[in-house]
Amino acid sequence: MLTRKRIAALAVTSLLLAGHAVAADKKVVAVSIPAADHGWTAGIVYHAQAAAKEINAAFPNVDVVVKTSPSATAQVSALEDLSAGRKLDALVILPHTSEELTTPVKAVKDAGTFVTVVDRGLNDPSIQDLYLAGDNIAVGRNTAKYMIDKLGGKGNLVVLRGIPTVIDDERIKGFQDAIKGTELKVLDIQYANWNSDDAFKLMQDYLAKYPQIDAVWANDDDMLLGVLEAVKESGRKDIKLALGGNGMKDIVKKVIDGDAMTPVETPYPPAMIKTAIYMTVANLIGQAPIRGNVKLDAPLITQENAQEYYFPDSPF
Amino acid sequence: MTVMTDMAVPRPQRDWNFSWTDVGPFLALVALLMIGFAINPDFLSGTNLANVITRSAFIAIIAVGATFVISSGGLDLSVGSMAAFITGITIMFMNAMAPAWGAMAIPMGMAVAIGVGLLCGLMNGLIVTVGKIEPFIATLGTMGIFRALITYMSDGGTIPIDRTLRDAYRPVYFGTVGGIPYPILISIAVAAVASIALYKMKYGRKCAAVGANEDVARYSGISVISTRTIAYAIQGACVAIAAICYVPRLGAATPTTGVLWELQVITAVVIGGTALRGGKGHIWGTVAGAVILELIANLMVLSDFVSEYLVAGVQGVIIIIAMLIQRFSK
C-alpha cells in the first residue's frame, strides 16, 4: 500500500520535472503592448497576436506570449507577472509612457533578458538591445511633398492635428518644413484629438470659414474619415486632395480603388510590432545579429504598392 | 432655496413672472451670436448655423434626459459610453438583419436601440436607488463597463454599418424637412415631450420634490426610489435617441465614440439653469446650453485670435463668464 503510494508520488514528481524540463527548453519571448483602445493600438494587438501564432506554429521550441495592458501602471504589473517565476529570453515592449516603464524594463534587462523596444523610446536608451520605430517626421514630409507636387506648389491648405504629443509635433514639423518656401499656404491648423467626430465638426467649421480650400491634411486616418464625411455633405468641389496618415485599412482600400480625393497614404503601420517580434526571434533562433536602431521609413502608399500595406482582417 | 420658492409659487402665476433663470441661457445665447457675428460675419450664415445646431443635437437630446436625472438629485456619468455601446449594438443588429430585411432593418434597429437604452438606464437607476450606491460611483462603474463592451465588440477598431443601409439611413442625420435638418427637429420634439412631462405632469413635480429635499418628499408620500429610477430610464431612452441620430453621421461606432460627452452633457444642463444639487429642471435652458457649448467651439475655429494651444482654456473662461452673468443678473 505504502510502496504503491510512494511509486505514484514518484511518478507524479518525475512527470512534473519532465514537464519543467520541456518548458525550460523552450525560449520564451514576452510581448508587452497597450490594450486596444483605439484603431492604431487595436492594429498593434492584432499584428502581435498574428506574429505570436505564426511563430509558435513555425518554431516549436519558441513560446511567444502576448500580454496587453490598459495603462502604464497595468503594464508595469504585467512585466512583473511575465518575469515572475521564469526566465524570459526576450522582451518586446511598446511602452505606454517612457517615464514609468524605464525602471521596470531595466529590472527585466538586468535579469539577462534581450530587450526590444518598439515605437516609444525609454528614457535610458542603453537598456534596449534593439529599438524599432516608424518615422513621424517622414509621415508629415512625404505627405507634404506629394501635395506640393500634385498642386503645382501652390494652393490653400487646412490641417487637422491630433493631441499635443511628440508624435503629433513631429508629423506637423515634417509637414511644415517641407512646404516652407513653396506657395502652399496653411490657412488654419487646429487640434481634433485623433477623433472622427471632432474632425467632422472641425472640417465643417473650416468649410464655413474658408471659401477656397485646395487640400486637407489630417495627420491621422481616424480624423480623415470625419473630414471626408464633412466634405461630402457640404457638396463643395474646390477640395482636390484630402490625405491622412497611419495606414488604416479603409483608407488603404481607397488608394487601391483609385479614389480621386485620397489617391495616396503614408504609413505609420501598427504591423511594425510584427517586424520587431520576428527580428527578435531571428536573433534567438537563427543567431541573426539585430542589435541597433531600426527606423521604418514612411514611403507613399500608392495604387502600385498598396497591397503590401493592406490588412483586410485587421481591425485597423 | 430658490428651488423651494419656485415650487411654493402657484403655477399659473409663475408663468407670468419674469424669471432670470429661465431667460438667462437664452440671453447668453443671443450675446454669443452677436459676438460671433462681430468677429466673423460667416458665423451667422445659414449653413454654419445649421451645421452647429445639428451637431449639438446629440448633446442636447442626452442632456434633456440628464435634466431629469440631475433635477431628481442624481447624476449619470455613463451617458457617453452608453451612447457608444448602444451605437455599436444598433449597428451590429442592423447589419445582421440587412440581408433578410433590407432597409426595414433600420427601423428594427432603432427599436432595439430604444430597448437597450431603457435597459441600460434602468440598470443605472436600480444600482443607485435599490443598491443605494452614490450616483457618481455607480455610473462611473457602468461608464467603464459600457466603454469596455464597445471596445470588446469592435476589437478596439470600428464597427461600420452595412454599405447597403448607409444611403437609406443617411437622411436621418443629413436630411431636412422644410430646410430644417432632422436632428434639430428630433431634439425639439424630445425637448417638447420632456417639458410636458416635467412641467405639466405629476411625475415632473415629484422629480423636483425628490431633488430639492429627499426627506420632505418621502414624508409627502412620494416614492423616491421609483421617481429616481424612472429618471434614469428616461435618460437611457434619450441616449438611445441620440445614438439613432448619431449612427448615420459617420456610419460607425468606435471605442472613442462619445468620449467625454458626459461632461458636455452635465455642462449643458448646468448652463441651462438646473442646479447640480437637484431641484427644478429647465428643459429648454438645457437645450440652449447644448447649443451654446457647440457655438463656443465653432467660434473658436472661426475667429483668428486664439492660438490652437489655448482653445480649451478660452472655452473654459467663456463657460464660467456665462455662468457668472446668470448668477449676478438675478
Coordinates of N, CA, C and O in Angstrom, one line a residue, chain B residues 104-263:
Chain B
M104 N -35.7 47.7 -44.1 CA -36.5 47.5 -42.9 C -35.7 47.3 -41.6 O -36.1 47.5 -40.5
A105 N -34.4 46.9 -41.9 CA -33.5 46.7 -40.7 C -33.3 48.0 -39.9 O -33.0 47.9 -38.8
I106 N -33.5 49.1 -40.6 CA -33.2 50.4 -39.9 C -34.2 50.7 -38.8 O -33.8 50.8 -37.7
P107 N -35.6 50.7 -39.1 CA -36.5 50.9 -38.0 C -36.4 49.8 -36.9 O -36.6 50.1 -35.8
M108 N -36.1 48.5 -37.4 CA -36.0 47.5 -36.4 C -34.8 47.8 -35.4 O -34.9 47.6 -34.2
G109 N -33.7 48.2 -36.0 CA -32.5 48.6 -35.3 C -32.8 49.7 -34.3 O -32.4 49.8 -33.2
M110 N -33.6 50.7 -34.8 CA -34.0 51.8 -33.9 C -34.8 51.3 -32.7 O -34.5 51.8 -31.6
A111 N -35.7 50.4 -32.9 CA -36.5 49.8 -31.8 C -35.5 49.2 -30.8 O -35.6 49.3 -29.6
V112 N -34.6 48.4 -31.3 CA -33.6 47.7 -30.5 C -32.8 48.8 -29.7 O -32.6 48.6 -28.5
A113 N -32.4 49.9 -30.3 CA -31.7 50.9 -29.6 C -32.4 51.4 -28.4 O -31.9 51.5 -27.3
I114 N -33.7 51.8 -28.7 CA -34.5 52.3 -27.6 C -34.6 51.3 -26.4 O -34.5 51.6 -25.3
G115 N -34.9 50.0 -26.8 CA -35.0 49.0 -25.8 C -33.7 48.8 -25.0 O -33.7 48.8 -23.7
V116 N -32.6 48.8 -25.7 CA -31.3 48.7 -25.0 C -31.1 49.9 -24.1 O -30.6 49.8 -22.9
G117 N -31.4 51.1 -24.6 CA -31.2 52.3 -23.9 C -32.0 52.3 -22.6 O -31.5 52.6 -21.5
L118 N -33.3 51.9 -22.7 CA -34.1 51.8 -21.5 C -33.5 50.8 -20.5 O -33.5 51.1 -19.3
L119 N -33.1 49.7 -20.9 CA -32.5 48.7 -20.0 C -31.2 49.2 -19.3 O -31.1 49.1 -18.1
C120 N -30.4 49.9 -20.1 CA -29.1 50.4 -19.6 C -29.5 51.5 -18.5 O -28.9 51.5 -17.4
G121 N -30.4 52.4 -18.8 CA -30.9 53.4 -17.9 C -31.5 52.8 -16.6 O -31.1 53.2 -15.5
L122 N -32.3 51.8 -16.8 CA -32.9 51.1 -15.7 C -31.9 50.5 -14.8 O -32.0 50.6 -13.6
M123 N -30.9 49.9 -15.4 CA -29.8 49.3 -14.6 C -29.1 50.3 -13.8 O -28.9 50.1 -12.6
N124 N -28.7 51.4 -14.4 CA -28.1 52.5 -13.6 C -29.0 52.9 -12.5 O -28.6 53.1 -11.3
G125 N -30.3 53.1 -12.8 CA -31.3 53.6 -11.8 C -31.4 52.6 -10.6 O -31.4 53.0 -9.5
L126 N -31.5 51.3 -10.9 CA -31.7 50.4 -9.9 C -30.4 50.3 -9.0 O -30.5 50.1 -7.8
I127 N -29.2 50.4 -9.6 CA -28.0 50.3 -8.8 C -28.0 51.5 -7.8 O -27.6 51.4 -6.7
V128 N -28.4 52.7 -8.3 CA -28.4 53.9 -7.5 C -29.5 53.8 -6.4 O -29.2 54.1 -5.2
T129 N -30.7 53.4 -6.8 CA -31.8 53.5 -5.8 C -31.9 52.3 -5.0 O -31.8 52.4 -3.7
V130 N -32.1 51.1 -5.6 CA -32.2 49.9 -4.8 C -30.9 49.6 -4.1 O -30.8 49.2 -3.0
G131 N -29.8 49.7 -4.9 CA -28.5 49.3 -4.4 C -27.9 50.4 -3.5 O -27.0 50.2 -2.8
K132 N -28.6 51.6 -3.5 CA -28.2 52.7 -2.6 C -26.7 53.0 -2.7 O -26.0 53.1 -1.7
I133 N -26.2 53.1 -4.0 CA -24.8 53.5 -4.2 C -24.8 54.9 -4.7 O -25.7 55.3 -5.5
E134 N -23.9 55.7 -4.3 CA -23.7 57.1 -4.7 C -23.8 57.1 -6.3 O -23.0 56.4 -6.9
P135 N -24.6 58.0 -6.8 CA -24.8 58.0 -8.3 C -23.4 58.2 -9.0 O -23.1 57.6 -10.0
F136 N -22.5 59.0 -8.4 CA -21.2 59.3 -9.0 C -20.5 58.0 -9.2 O -19.9 57.7 -10.3
I137 N -20.4 57.2 -8.1 CA -19.7 55.9 -8.2 C -20.4 54.9 -9.0 O -19.7 54.2 -9.9
A138 N -21.7 54.8 -8.9 CA -22.4 53.7 -9.6 C -22.3 54.0 -11.1 O -22.0 53.0 -11.9
T139 N -22.4 55.2 -11.6 CA -22.4 55.5 -13.0 C -21.0 55.5 -13.5 O -20.7 55.3 -14.7
L140 N -20.0 55.8 -12.6 CA -18.6 55.7 -13.0 C -18.3 54.2 -13.3 O -17.6 53.9 -14.3
G141 N -18.9 53.4 -12.5 CA -18.7 51.9 -12.8 C -19.3 51.5 -14.1 O -18.7 50.9 -14.9
T142 N -20.6 51.9 -14.4 CA -21.2 51.5 -15.6 C -20.6 52.2 -16.8 O -20.5 51.6 -17.9
M143 N -20.0 53.4 -16.6 CA -19.3 54.1 -17.7 C -18.2 53.2 -18.1 O -18.0 53.0 -19.3
G144 N -17.4 52.6 -17.2 CA -16.3 51.7 -17.5 C -16.8 50.5 -18.2 O -16.2 50.0 -19.2
I145 N -17.9 49.9 -17.7 CA -18.5 48.7 -18.3 C -18.9 48.9 -19.8 O -18.5 48.2 -20.7
F146 N -19.7 50.0 -20.0 CA -20.1 50.2 -21.4 C -19.0 50.5 -22.3 O -18.9 50.0 -23.5
R147 N -17.9 51.2 -21.8 CA -16.8 51.5 -22.7 C -16.0 50.3 -23.0 O -15.6 50.1 -24.1
A148 N -15.9 49.4 -22.0 CA -15.2 48.1 -22.3 C -16.0 47.3 -23.3 O -15.4 46.6 -24.1
L149 N -17.3 47.3 -23.1 CA -18.1 46.4 -24.0 C -18.0 46.9 -25.5 O -17.8 46.1 -26.4
I150 N -18.0 48.2 -25.7 CA -17.9 48.7 -27.1 C -16.5 48.4 -27.6 O -16.3 48.0 -28.8
T151 N -15.5 48.5 -26.8 CA -14.1 48.2 -27.2 C -14.0 46.7 -27.6 O -13.4 46.3 -28.6
Y152 N -14.6 45.9 -26.7 CA -14.6 44.4 -27.0 C -15.4 44.1 -28.3 O -14.9 43.3 -29.1
M153 N -16.5 44.7 -28.4 CA -17.4 44.4 -29.6 C -16.6 44.7 -30.9 O -16.8 44.1 -31.9
S154 N -15.8 45.8 -30.8 CA -15.2 46.3 -32.0 C -13.7 45.8 -32.1 O -13.0 46.2 -33.1
D155 N -13.3 45.0 -31.2 CA -11.8 44.6 -31.1 C -11.0 45.8 -31.1 O -9.8 45.8 -31.6
G156 N -11.4 46.9 -30.6 CA -10.6 48.1 -30.5 C -10.7 48.9 -31.8 O -10.1 50.0 -31.9
G157 N -11.3 48.4 -32.8 CA -11.3 49.0 -34.1 C -12.7 49.7 -34.4 O -13.2 50.4 -33.4
T158 N -13.2 49.6 -35.5 CA -14.5 50.2 -35.8 C -15.6 49.2 -36.2 O -15.3 48.1 -36.7
I159 N -16.8 49.5 -35.9 CA -18.0 48.7 -36.3 C -18.7 49.5 -37.3 O -19.5 50.4 -37.0
P160 N -18.4 49.3 -38.6 CA -19.1 50.1 -39.7 C -20.5 49.5 -40.0 O -20.7 48.3 -39.9
I161 N -21.4 50.4 -40.4 CA -22.7 50.0 -40.8 C -22.6 49.4 -42.3 O -21.8 49.8 -43.1
D162 N -23.5 48.4 -42.5 CA -23.5 47.8 -43.8 C -23.7 48.8 -45.0 O -24.5 49.7 -44.8
R163 N -22.9 48.6 -46.0 CA -23.0 49.6 -47.1 C -24.4 49.7 -47.7 O -24.8 50.8 -48.1
T164 N -25.2 48.6 -47.7 CA -26.5 48.7 -48.3 C -27.4 49.6 -47.5 O -28.4 50.1 -48.0
L165 N -27.1 49.7 -46.2 CA -28.0 50.5 -45.3 C -27.6 52.0 -45.3 O -28.4 52.9 -45.0
R166 N -26.3 52.2 -45.6 CA -25.7 53.5 -45.4 C -26.5 54.6 -46.1 O -26.9 55.6 -45.4
D167 N -26.9 54.4 -47.4 CA -27.6 55.5 -48.1 C -29.0 55.7 -47.6 O -29.5 56.8 -47.5
A168 N -29.6 54.6 -47.3 CA -31.0 54.7 -46.8 C -31.1 55.4 -45.4 O -32.1 56.1 -45.1
Y169 N -30.1 55.2 -44.6 CA -30.1 55.8 -43.3 C -29.5 57.2 -43.2 O -29.9 58.0 -42.3
R170 N -28.7 57.6 -44.2 CA -28.0 58.9 -44.2 C -28.9 60.1 -43.9 O -28.6 60.9 -43.1
P171 N -30.1 60.1 -44.5 CA -31.0 61.3 -44.3 C -31.3 61.6 -42.8 O -31.6 62.7 -42.5
V172 N -31.3 60.6 -42.0 CA -31.7 60.8 -40.6 C -30.7 61.8 -39.9 O -31.1 62.6 -39.1
Y173 N -29.5 61.9 -40.4 CA -28.6 63.0 -39.9 C -28.6 64.1 -40.9 O -28.7 65.3 -40.6
F174 N -28.5 63.8 -42.2 CA -28.2 64.9 -43.2 C -29.4 65.4 -43.9 O -29.4 66.4 -44.6
G175 N -30.6 64.7 -43.7 CA -31.8 65.1 -44.4 C -32.5 66.3 -43.8 O -32.2 66.7 -42.6
T176 N -33.4 67.0 -44.5 CA -34.1 68.2 -44.0 C -35.6 68.1 -44.3 O -36.0 67.4 -45.2
V177 N -36.4 68.7 -43.4 CA -37.8 69.0 -43.7 C -38.0 70.5 -43.7 O -37.7 71.1 -42.7
G178 N -38.4 71.0 -44.9 CA -38.6 72.4 -45.0 C -37.3 73.2 -44.6 O -37.4 74.2 -44.0
G179 N -36.2 72.6 -45.0 CA -34.9 73.3 -44.7 C -34.3 73.1 -43.4 O -33.2 73.5 -43.1
I180 N -35.1 72.4 -42.5 CA -34.6 72.2 -41.1 C -34.1 70.7 -41.0 O -34.9 69.8 -41.3
P181 N -32.8 70.5 -40.6 CA -32.3 69.2 -40.5 C -33.0 68.3 -39.5 O -33.5 68.8 -38.5
Y182 N -33.2 67.0 -39.8 CA -33.9 66.1 -38.9 C -33.4 66.1 -37.5 O -34.2 66.2 -36.6
P183 N -32.1 66.1 -37.2 CA -31.6 66.0 -35.8 C -32.2 67.2 -35.0 O -32.5 67.1 -33.8
I184 N -32.3 68.4 -35.7 CA -32.9 69.6 -34.9 C -34.3 69.3 -34.6 O -34.8 69.5 -33.5
L185 N -35.1 68.8 -35.6 CA -36.5 68.5 -35.3 C -36.6 67.5 -34.2 O -37.5 67.6 -33.4
I186 N -35.8 66.4 -34.3 CA -35.9 65.4 -33.3 C -35.6 66.0 -31.9 O -36.3 65.7 -30.9
S187 N -34.6 66.8 -31.8 CA -34.3 67.3 -30.5 C -35.4 68.3 -30.0 O -35.7 68.2 -28.8
I188 N -36.0 69.0 -30.9 CA -37.1 69.9 -30.4 C -38.3 69.0 -29.9 O -38.8 69.3 -28.9
A189 N -38.5 67.9 -30.7 CA -39.6 67.0 -30.3 C -39.3 66.4 -28.9 O -40.2 66.4 -28.0
V190 N -38.1 65.9 -28.7 CA -37.7 65.3 -27.4 C -37.9 66.3 -26.3 O -38.5 66.0 -25.3
A191 N -37.4 67.6 -26.6 CA -37.5 68.6 -25.5 C -39.0 68.9 -25.2 O -39.3 69.1 -24.1
A192 N -39.8 69.0 -26.3 CA -41.2 69.3 -26.1 C -41.9 68.2 -25.2 O -42.6 68.6 -24.2
V193 N -41.7 67.0 -25.6 CA -42.3 65.9 -24.8 C -41.7 66.0 -23.3 O -42.5 65.8 -22.4
A194 N -40.4 66.2 -23.2 CA -39.8 66.2 -21.9 C -40.4 67.4 -21.1 O -40.6 67.2 -19.9
S195 N -40.6 68.6 -21.7 CA -41.1 69.7 -20.9 C -42.6 69.4 -20.5 O -42.9 69.9 -19.4
I196 N -43.3 68.7 -21.3 CA -44.7 68.4 -20.8 C -44.6 67.5 -19.6 O -45.2 67.7 -18.6
A197 N -43.7 66.5 -19.7 CA -43.5 65.5 -18.6 C -43.1 66.2 -17.3 O -43.5 66.0 -16.2
L198 N -42.1 67.2 -17.5 CA -41.5 67.8 -16.3 C -42.4 68.9 -15.8 O -42.4 69.2 -14.6
Y199 N -43.2 69.6 -16.6 CA -43.9 70.8 -16.1 C -45.4 70.6 -16.0 O -46.1 71.2 -15.2
K200 N -46.0 69.7 -16.8 CA -47.4 69.5 -16.8 C -47.9 68.2 -16.1 O -49.1 68.1 -15.9
M201 N -46.9 67.3 -15.9 CA -47.4 66.0 -15.3 C -46.9 65.9 -13.9 O -46.0 66.6 -13.4
K202 N -47.6 65.0 -13.2 CA -47.3 64.8 -11.7 C -45.9 64.4 -11.6 O -45.2 64.8 -10.6
Y203 N -45.4 63.5 -12.5 CA -44.1 63.0 -12.4 C -43.0 64.1 -12.3 O -42.1 64.0 -11.5
G204 N -43.2 65.2 -13.1 CA -42.2 66.3 -13.1 C -42.1 66.9 -11.7 O -41.0 67.2 -11.2
R205 N -43.3 67.1 -11.1 CA -43.3 67.7 -9.7 C -42.6 66.8 -8.7 O -41.9 67.3 -7.8
K206 N -42.9 65.5 -8.9 CA -42.2 64.5 -8.0 C -40.7 64.6 -8.1 O -40.0 64.6 -7.1
C207 N -40.3 64.7 -9.4 CA -38.8 64.8 -9.7 C -38.2 65.9 -8.9 O -37.2 65.8 -8.2
A208 N -38.8 67.1 -9.1 CA -38.2 68.3 -8.5 C -38.3 68.2 -6.9 O -37.3 68.6 -6.2
A209 N -39.4 67.6 -6.4 CA -39.5 67.5 -5.0 C -38.4 66.6 -4.4 O -37.8 66.9 -3.4
V210 N -38.2 65.4 -5.1 CA -37.2 64.5 -4.6 C -35.8 65.1 -4.7 O -35.0 64.9 -3.8
G211 N -35.6 65.9 -5.7 CA -34.3 66.5 -5.9 C -34.0 67.7 -4.9 O -32.9 67.9 -4.4
A212 N -35.1 68.4 -4.6 CA -35.0 69.5 -3.7 C -34.8 69.1 -2.2 O -33.9 69.6 -1.5
N213 N -35.5 68.1 -1.8 CA -35.4 67.6 -0.5 C -36.0 66.2 -0.4 O -37.2 66.0 -0.3
E214 N -35.1 65.2 -0.3 CA -35.5 63.8 -0.3 C -36.4 63.5 0.8 O -37.4 62.8 0.6
D215 N -36.0 63.9 2.0 CA -36.8 63.5 3.2 C -38.2 64.1 3.1 O -39.2 63.4 3.4
V216 N -38.3 65.4 2.8 CA -39.6 66.0 2.7 C -40.5 65.3 1.7 O -41.6 65.0 1.9
A217 N -39.8 64.9 0.5 CA -40.6 64.3 -0.5 C -41.1 62.9 0.0 O -42.2 62.6 -0.2
R218 N -40.2 62.2 0.8 CA -40.6 60.9 1.3 C -41.8 61.0 2.2 O -42.8 60.3 2.2
Y219 N -41.7 62.1 3.1 CA -42.8 62.3 4.1 C -44.1 62.7 3.4 O -45.2 62.4 3.9
S220 N -44.0 63.3 2.2 CA -45.2 63.7 1.4 C -45.8 62.5 0.7 O -46.7 62.6 -0.1
G221 N -45.2 61.3 0.8 CA -45.7 60.1 0.2 C -45.3 59.9 -1.2 O -45.8 59.1 -2.0
I222 N -44.1 60.5 -1.6 CA -43.6 60.3 -2.9 C -42.6 59.1 -2.8 O -41.7 59.1 -1.9
S223 N -42.6 58.2 -3.8 CA -41.7 57.1 -3.8 C -40.4 57.6 -4.4 O -40.3 57.8 -5.6
V224 N -39.4 57.8 -3.6 CA -38.1 58.3 -4.0 C -37.4 57.3 -5.0 O -36.9 57.7 -6.1
I225 N -37.6 56.0 -4.7 CA -36.9 55.0 -5.5 C -37.5 55.0 -6.9 O -36.8 55.1 -7.9
S226 N -38.8 55.0 -7.0 CA -39.4 54.9 -8.4 C -39.2 56.2 -9.1 O -38.9 56.1 -10.3
T227 N -39.3 57.3 -8.4 CA -39.1 58.6 -9.1 C -37.7 58.6 -9.8 O -37.5 59.0 -10.9
R228 N -36.7 58.3 -8.9 CA -35.3 58.4 -9.5 C -35.0 57.3 -10.5 O -34.3 57.6 -11.5
T229 N -35.5 56.1 -10.3 CA -35.3 55.0 -11.3 C -35.8 55.4 -12.6 O -35.2 55.2 -13.7
I230 N -37.1 56.0 -12.6 CA -37.7 56.4 -13.9 C -36.8 57.4 -14.6 O -36.6 57.4 -15.8
A231 N -36.3 58.4 -13.7 CA -35.4 59.4 -14.3 C -34.2 58.8 -15.1 O -33.9 59.2 -16.2
Y232 N -33.6 57.8 -14.5 CA -32.5 57.1 -15.2 C -33.0 56.4 -16.4 O -32.2 56.3 -17.4
A233 N -34.2 55.8 -16.4 CA -34.7 55.1 -17.6 C -34.9 56.1 -18.7 O -34.6 55.8 -19.9
I234 N -35.5 57.3 -18.3 CA -35.7 58.3 -19.3 C -34.3 58.7 -19.9 O -34.2 58.9 -21.2
Q235 N -33.3 58.9 -19.1 CA -32.0 59.2 -19.5 C -31.5 58.2 -20.6 O -31.0 58.5 -21.6
G236 N -31.7 56.9 -20.3 CA -31.3 55.8 -21.2 C -32.0 55.9 -22.5 O -31.4 55.8 -23.6
A237 N -33.3 56.2 -22.5 CA -34.1 56.4 -23.7 C -33.5 57.5 -24.6 O -33.4 57.4 -25.8
C238 N -33.2 58.6 -23.9 CA -32.7 59.8 -24.6 C -31.3 59.5 -25.2 O -31.1 59.9 -26.3
V239 N -30.5 58.8 -24.5 CA -29.2 58.4 -25.1 C -29.4 57.5 -26.3 O -28.7 57.7 -27.3
A240 N -30.4 56.7 -26.3 CA -30.7 55.8 -27.4 C -31.2 56.7 -28.6 O -30.8 56.4 -29.8
I241 N -32.0 57.7 -28.4 CA -32.5 58.5 -29.5 C -31.3 59.3 -30.1 O -31.1 59.4 -31.3
A242 N -30.4 59.8 -29.2 CA -29.2 60.4 -29.7 C -28.3 59.5 -30.5 O -27.8 59.8 -31.6
A243 N -28.2 58.2 -30.1 CA -27.4 57.2 -30.8 C -28.1 57.0 -32.2 O -27.3 56.8 -33.2
I244 N -29.4 56.9 -32.3 CA -30.1 56.7 -33.5 C -29.7 57.8 -34.5 O -29.5 57.6 -35.7
C245 N -29.7 59.1 -34.0 CA -29.3 60.2 -34.9 C -27.8 60.2 -35.2 O -27.4 60.7 -36.3
Y246 N -27.0 59.6 -34.3 CA -25.6 59.6 -34.5 C -25.1 58.6 -35.6 O -24.2 59.0 -36.3
V247 N -25.7 57.5 -35.6 CA -25.2 56.4 -36.5 C -25.0 56.9 -37.9 O -23.9 56.7 -38.5
P248 N -26.0 57.5 -38.5 CA -25.8 57.9 -39.9 C -24.7 59.0 -40.2 O -24.3 59.1 -41.3
R249 N -24.3 59.7 -39.2 CA -23.3 60.7 -39.4 C -22.0 60.2 -39.9 O -21.6 60.5 -41.0
L250 N -21.4 59.3 -39.2 CA -20.1 58.7 -39.7 C -20.3 57.2 -40.0 O -19.4 56.6 -40.5
G251 N -21.5 56.7 -39.7 CA -21.7 55.3 -40.1 C -20.9 54.3 -39.4 O -20.7 53.2 -39.9
A252 N -20.4 54.6 -38.2 CA -19.6 53.6 -37.5 C -19.5 53.9 -36.0 O -19.8 55.0 -35.6
A253 N -19.3 52.9 -35.2 CA -19.1 53.0 -33.8 C -17.6 52.6 -33.5 O -17.1 51.7 -34.1
T254 N -16.9 53.4 -32.7 CA -15.5 53.1 -32.3 C -15.4 53.2 -30.8 O -16.3 53.8 -30.2
P255 N -14.3 52.7 -30.3 CA -14.1 52.8 -28.8 C -13.9 54.3 -28.4 O -14.0 54.6 -27.2
T256 N -13.7 55.2 -29.3 CA -13.6 56.6 -28.9 C -14.9 57.4 -29.2 O -15.0 58.6 -29.0
T257 N -16.0 56.7 -29.6 CA -17.3 57.4 -29.8 C -17.8 57.8 -28.5 O -17.7 57.1 -27.5
G258 N -18.2 59.1 -28.4 CA -18.9 59.6 -27.2 C -18.0 59.8 -26.0 O -18.4 60.0 -24.9
V259 N -16.6 59.9 -26.3 CA -15.7 60.1 -25.1 C -15.9 61.5 -24.6 O -16.0 62.5 -25.4
L260 N -16.1 61.6 -23.3 CA -16.2 62.9 -22.6 C -17.6 63.6 -22.9 O -17.8 64.8 -22.5
W261 N -18.5 62.9 -23.5 CA -19.8 63.5 -23.7 C -20.5 63.8 -22.4 O -21.2 64.8 -22.3
E262 N -20.2 62.9 -21.4 CA -20.9 63.1 -20.1 C -20.6 64.5 -19.5 O -21.5 65.1 -19.0
L263 N -19.4 65.0 -19.7 CA -19.0 66.3 -19.2 C -19.7 67.4 -19.9 O -20.2 68.4 -19.3

